Tab-separated table of C-alpha atoms in Angstrom:
chain	number	residue	atom	x	y	z
H	122	GLY	CA	17.423	8.528	-2.197
H	123	GLU	CA	13.669	7.906	-2.688
H	124	SER	CA	11.381	9.378	-0.177
H	125	VAL	CA	7.752	10.063	-0.169
H	126	GLY	CA	6.346	12.141	2.522
H	127	LEU	CA	3.239	14.161	3.491
H	128	HIS	CA	3.089	17.707	4.725
H	129	LEU	CA	0.457	17.208	7.363
H	130	PRO	CA	-0.081	14.147	9.525
H	131	THR	CA	-3.618	15.083	10.401
H	132	LEU	CA	-6.525	16.956	8.752
H	133	SER	CA	-9.875	17.815	10.002
H	134	VAL	CA	-12.762	19.192	7.901
H	135	GLN	CA	-16.450	19.783	8.113
H	136	GLU	CA	-18.873	17.483	6.156
H	137	GLY	CA	-19.510	19.023	2.921
H	138	ASP	CA	-16.262	20.961	2.692
H	139	ASN	CA	-13.591	20.139	0.134
H	140	SER	CA	-10.481	18.406	1.289
H	141	ILE	CA	-6.964	18.749	0.040
H	142	ILE	CA	-4.106	16.189	1.082
H	143	ASN	CA	-0.592	17.011	0.033
H	144	CYS	CA	2.326	14.819	-0.660
H	145	ALA	CA	5.986	15.622	-1.450
H	146	TYR	CA	8.382	13.313	-3.270
H	147	SER	CA	12.176	13.601	-3.863
H	148	ASN	CA	12.951	11.291	-6.620
H	149	SER	CA	12.882	13.235	-9.987
H	150	ALA	CA	12.750	10.063	-11.850
H	151	SER	CA	9.309	9.191	-10.362
H	152	ASP	CA	6.720	8.884	-13.075
H	153	TYR	CA	3.926	7.011	-11.512
H	154	PHE	CA	1.932	7.973	-8.566
H	155	ILE	CA	-1.078	6.466	-6.590
H	156	TRP	CA	-3.253	7.426	-3.912
H	157	TYR	CA	-4.685	5.004	-1.367
H	158	LYS	CA	-7.494	5.204	1.332
H	159	GLN	CA	-7.072	3.151	4.474
H	160	GLU	CA	-9.942	2.711	6.784
H	161	SER	CA	-9.597	1.363	10.368
H	162	GLY	CA	-9.039	-2.433	10.323
H	163	LYS	CA	-8.785	-2.573	6.577
H	164	GLY	CA	-6.144	-2.751	3.803
H	165	PRO	CA	-5.238	0.163	1.707
H	166	GLN	CA	-7.824	0.785	-1.170
H	167	PHE	CA	-6.768	2.097	-4.541
H	168	ILE	CA	-8.342	5.489	-5.244
H	169	ILE	CA	-6.595	7.115	-8.306
H	170	ASP	CA	-3.386	7.061	-10.024
H	171	ILE	CA	-1.590	9.502	-12.292
H	172	ARG	CA	1.367	9.091	-14.681
H	173	SER	CA	3.958	11.963	-15.113
H	174	ASN	CA	2.840	12.806	-18.592
H	175	MET	CA	-0.300	14.174	-16.930
H	176	ASP	CA	-0.664	17.069	-14.542
H	177	LYS	CA	-4.447	16.464	-13.490
H	178	ARG	CA	-6.702	13.442	-13.323
H	179	GLN	CA	-10.214	13.288	-12.182
H	180	GLY	CA	-12.296	10.414	-10.684
H	181	GLN	CA	-15.528	10.318	-8.758
H	182	ARG	CA	-15.427	13.183	-6.322
H	183	VAL	CA	-11.502	13.016	-6.295
H	184	THR	CA	-8.889	14.854	-8.310
H	185	VAL	CA	-5.186	14.392	-8.295
H	186	LEU	CA	-2.885	16.990	-9.225
H	187	LEU	CA	0.855	16.523	-9.984
H	188	ASN	CA	3.365	19.329	-10.016
H	189	LYS	CA	6.653	17.779	-11.328
H	190	THR	CA	8.470	21.046	-11.116
H	191	VAL	CA	8.245	21.221	-7.264
H	192	LYS	CA	7.757	17.394	-6.868
H	193	HIS	CA	4.474	17.764	-5.299
H	194	LEU	CA	1.214	15.653	-5.494
H	195	SER	CA	-2.250	16.476	-4.101
H	196	LEU	CA	-5.473	14.761	-3.734
H	197	GLN	CA	-8.524	16.827	-3.600
H	198	ILE	CA	-11.794	15.373	-2.390
H	199	ALA	CA	-14.970	17.201	-3.230
H	200	ALA	CA	-17.906	17.560	-0.887
H	201	THR	CA	-16.203	15.615	1.868
H	202	GLN	CA	-18.471	12.996	3.538
H	203	PRO	CA	-18.117	11.205	6.949
H	204	GLY	CA	-17.251	8.008	4.942
H	205	ASP	CA	-14.091	9.812	3.717
H	206	SER	CA	-12.520	9.652	7.153
H	207	ALA	CA	-9.573	7.519	6.842
H	208	VAL	CA	-5.804	7.572	6.406
H	209	TYR	CA	-4.665	8.501	3.137
H	210	PHE	CA	-1.358	7.375	1.632
H	211	CYS	CA	0.499	8.630	-1.512
H	212	ALA	CA	2.982	6.209	-3.227
H	213	GLU	CA	5.412	6.717	-6.137
H	214	SER	CA	7.327	4.658	-8.359
H	215	HIS	CA	9.567	5.006	-11.594
H	216	GLY	CA	10.151	3.018	-14.835
H	217	GLY	CA	12.366	0.056	-14.216
H	218	SER	CA	11.483	-0.309	-10.503
H	219	GLU	CA	9.042	-3.120	-9.587
H	220	LYS	CA	8.182	-1.426	-6.207
H	221	LEU	CA	6.036	1.395	-4.921
H	222	VAL	CA	7.427	3.649	-2.149
H	223	PHE	CA	4.679	4.678	0.129
H	224	GLY	CA	4.307	7.913	2.333
H	225	LYS	CA	3.484	7.632	5.971
H	226	GLY	CA	-0.114	8.877	5.631
H	227	THR	CA	-2.457	11.807	6.516
H	228	LYS	CA	-5.321	11.050	8.814
H	229	LEU	CA	-8.523	12.798	7.498
H	230	THR	CA	-11.340	13.363	9.987
H	231	VAL	CA	-14.699	14.572	8.703
H	232	ASN	CA	-16.884	16.344	11.153
H	233	PRO	CA	-20.540	16.237	10.831
U	1352	ASN	CA	-14.581	-11.968	-7.084
U	1353	ALA	CA	-12.932	-11.856	-3.699
U	1354	GLY	CA	-9.822	-10.058	-4.748
U	1355	VAL	CA	-6.980	-10.484	-2.243
U	1356	THR	CA	-7.641	-12.693	0.698
U	1357	GLN	CA	-5.382	-13.161	3.614
U	1358	THR	CA	-5.506	-15.920	6.317
U	1359	PRO	CA	-5.376	-15.814	9.184
U	1360	LYS	CA	-6.686	-12.392	10.244
U	1361	PHE	CA	-5.317	-12.540	13.857
U	1362	ARG	CA	-2.669	-14.542	15.384
U	1363	VAL	CA	-0.720	-14.638	18.787
U	1364	LEU	CA	2.638	-16.341	18.809
U	1365	LYS	CA	5.392	-17.127	21.354
U	1366	THR	CA	8.922	-16.140	20.591
U	1367	GLY	CA	10.548	-18.750	18.695
U	1368	GLN	CA	7.513	-20.366	17.149
U	1369	SER	CA	6.909	-20.451	13.419
U	1370	MET	CA	3.917	-19.887	11.186
U	1371	THR	CA	2.936	-19.088	7.497
U	1372	LEU	CA	0.594	-16.401	6.461
U	1373	LEU	CA	-1.299	-17.202	3.366
U	1374	CYS	CA	-2.291	-14.846	0.416
U	1375	ALA	CA	-4.574	-15.721	-2.444
U	1376	GLN	CA	-5.585	-13.665	-5.283
U	1377	ASP	CA	-8.167	-14.389	-7.960
U	1378	MET	CA	-7.415	-11.636	-10.375
U	1379	ASN	CA	-4.870	-13.637	-12.246
U	1380	HIS	CA	-2.191	-11.009	-11.255
U	1381	GLU	CA	1.518	-11.537	-12.070
U	1382	TYR	CA	2.949	-9.627	-9.139
U	1383	MET	CA	2.501	-10.130	-5.534
U	1384	TYR	CA	3.788	-8.365	-2.627
U	1385	TRP	CA	4.204	-8.761	1.306
U	1386	TYR	CA	4.346	-5.571	3.446
U	1387	ARG	CA	4.435	-4.941	7.097
U	1388	GLN	CA	2.835	-1.873	8.663
U	1389	ASP	CA	3.903	-0.379	11.889
U	1390	PRO	CA	2.851	2.896	13.526
U	1391	GLY	CA	4.751	5.813	12.128
U	1392	MET	CA	6.554	3.758	9.584
U	1393	GLY	CA	4.057	3.408	6.796
U	1394	LEU	CA	4.206	0.297	4.642
U	1395	ARG	CA	7.626	-1.564	4.098
U	1396	LEU	CA	8.060	-4.141	1.665
U	1397	ILE	CA	9.285	-7.336	2.855
U	1398	HIS	CA	9.429	-9.631	-0.134
U	1399	TYR	CA	7.872	-9.718	-3.543
U	1400	SER	CA	7.243	-11.926	-6.614
U	1401	VAL	CA	7.146	-11.111	-10.316
U	1402	GLY	CA	5.598	-14.362	-11.231
U	1403	GLU	CA	4.990	-17.938	-10.446
U	1404	GLY	CA	8.143	-19.543	-9.122
U	1405	THR	CA	9.914	-16.282	-8.532
U	1406	THR	CA	10.660	-14.339	-5.341
U	1407	ALA	CA	12.907	-11.423	-4.536
U	1408	LYS	CA	13.865	-9.397	-1.305
U	1409	GLY	CA	12.398	-6.164	-0.467
U	1410	GLU	CA	13.286	-3.380	2.027
U	1411	VAL	CA	13.095	-5.355	5.243
U	1412	PRO	CA	13.474	-9.282	4.291
U	1413	ASP	CA	15.345	-10.556	7.373
U	1414	GLY	CA	13.501	-13.189	9.530
U	1415	TYR	CA	11.089	-13.928	6.677
U	1416	ASN	CA	10.971	-16.339	3.791
U	1417	VAL	CA	8.485	-16.596	0.941
U	1418	SER	CA	7.318	-18.995	-1.681
U	1419	ARG	CA	5.136	-18.552	-4.865
U	1420	LEU	CA	4.557	-22.112	-6.108
U	1421	LYS	CA	1.191	-21.183	-7.662
U	1422	LYS	CA	0.416	-18.120	-9.522
U	1423	GLN	CA	-2.596	-17.265	-7.167
U	1424	ASN	CA	-0.698	-17.846	-3.731
U	1425	PHE	CA	2.006	-16.174	-2.170
U	1426	LEU	CA	3.092	-17.494	1.169
U	1427	LEU	CA	5.006	-15.537	4.044
U	1428	GLY	CA	6.870	-17.688	6.537
U	1429	LEU	CA	8.404	-16.802	9.894
U	1430	GLU	CA	10.683	-19.501	10.891
U	1431	SER	CA	11.421	-18.317	14.470
U	1432	ALA	CA	9.279	-15.430	15.433
U	1433	ALA	CA	10.641	-12.448	17.378
U	1434	PRO	CA	8.697	-9.580	19.370
U	1435	SER	CA	10.139	-7.137	16.768
U	1436	GLN	CA	7.939	-8.916	14.057
U	1437	THR	CA	4.851	-7.917	15.818
U	1438	SER	CA	2.911	-5.946	13.206
U	1439	VAL	CA	0.153	-5.793	10.708
U	1440	TYR	CA	1.100	-7.814	7.440
U	1441	PHE	CA	-0.467	-6.880	4.113
U	1442	CYS	CA	-0.364	-8.697	0.932
U	1443	ALA	CA	-0.918	-7.049	-2.417
U	1444	SER	CA	-1.116	-7.957	-6.105
U	1445	SER	CA	-0.861	-6.046	-9.316
U	1446	LEU	CA	-1.481	-7.106	-12.851
U	1447	LEU	CA	1.797	-5.905	-13.971
U	1448	THR	CA	4.791	-4.206	-12.364
U	1449	GLY	CA	3.973	-2.006	-9.449
U	1450	SER	CA	5.451	0.959	-11.367
U	1451	ARG	CA	2.889	0.761	-14.094
U	1452	THR	CA	-0.431	-0.667	-12.495
U	1453	PRO	CA	-1.913	-0.313	-8.993
U	1454	GLN	CA	-1.396	-2.788	-6.382
U	1455	HIS	CA	-4.538	-4.229	-4.732
U	1456	PHE	CA	-4.369	-5.092	-1.018
U	1457	GLY	CA	-5.965	-7.483	1.301
U	1458	ASP	CA	-7.321	-6.643	4.658
U	1459	GLY	CA	-4.071	-7.780	6.612
U	1460	THR	CA	-3.145	-10.309	9.287
U	1461	ARG	CA	-2.646	-8.914	12.664
U	1462	LEU	CA	0.386	-10.698	14.260
U	1463	SER	CA	1.498	-10.326	17.929
U	1464	ILE	CA	4.558	-12.143	19.238
U	1465	LEU	CA	4.872	-12.432	22.923
């Protein structure tokens, strides 16, 4: 069945370093992937998405990489800032489904 | 442009009481969703709607009912609250199906059932 998970539940980085958050998925039919950021007491906030016809997509300070061969997704945050401290979720879906499947999240802590 | 607004933000209920959570979106989105978020469980889909007047069951629908009488509103009802329904509830909306466009979330309703 579908499952979306994360390799590490927590990640601690120094301010200014680059962060990499990983996500694995098991459904080979998955073709749409999203990263969300959730700050304490807030709802998930959309960061970036990518479709399976791409292997890389860049936003402002963020890059998502998709490796369909090994069913792996990563979120790279450049020059991590204290405001980036949050829980990050990946989610996936596939054509014909009206729903997203969410991973359990990775907590990113940025140390000054 | 408020996006997705959830009311109330906090609520404490006694077992057996009923209540309705309201979600409103001003983005003219077709799809709306209700999730619950529990520690260590991630986001789980309760019910969703693909348009005004439609509803469908998600992963954990038991104990909940929903209605989508207007396109901009999606209501989640608990007819007889149970302690197992203590959770944070999030509403989301998307322009098109969640498999093609991102879902946008409200800031949640924190519900405690005593």
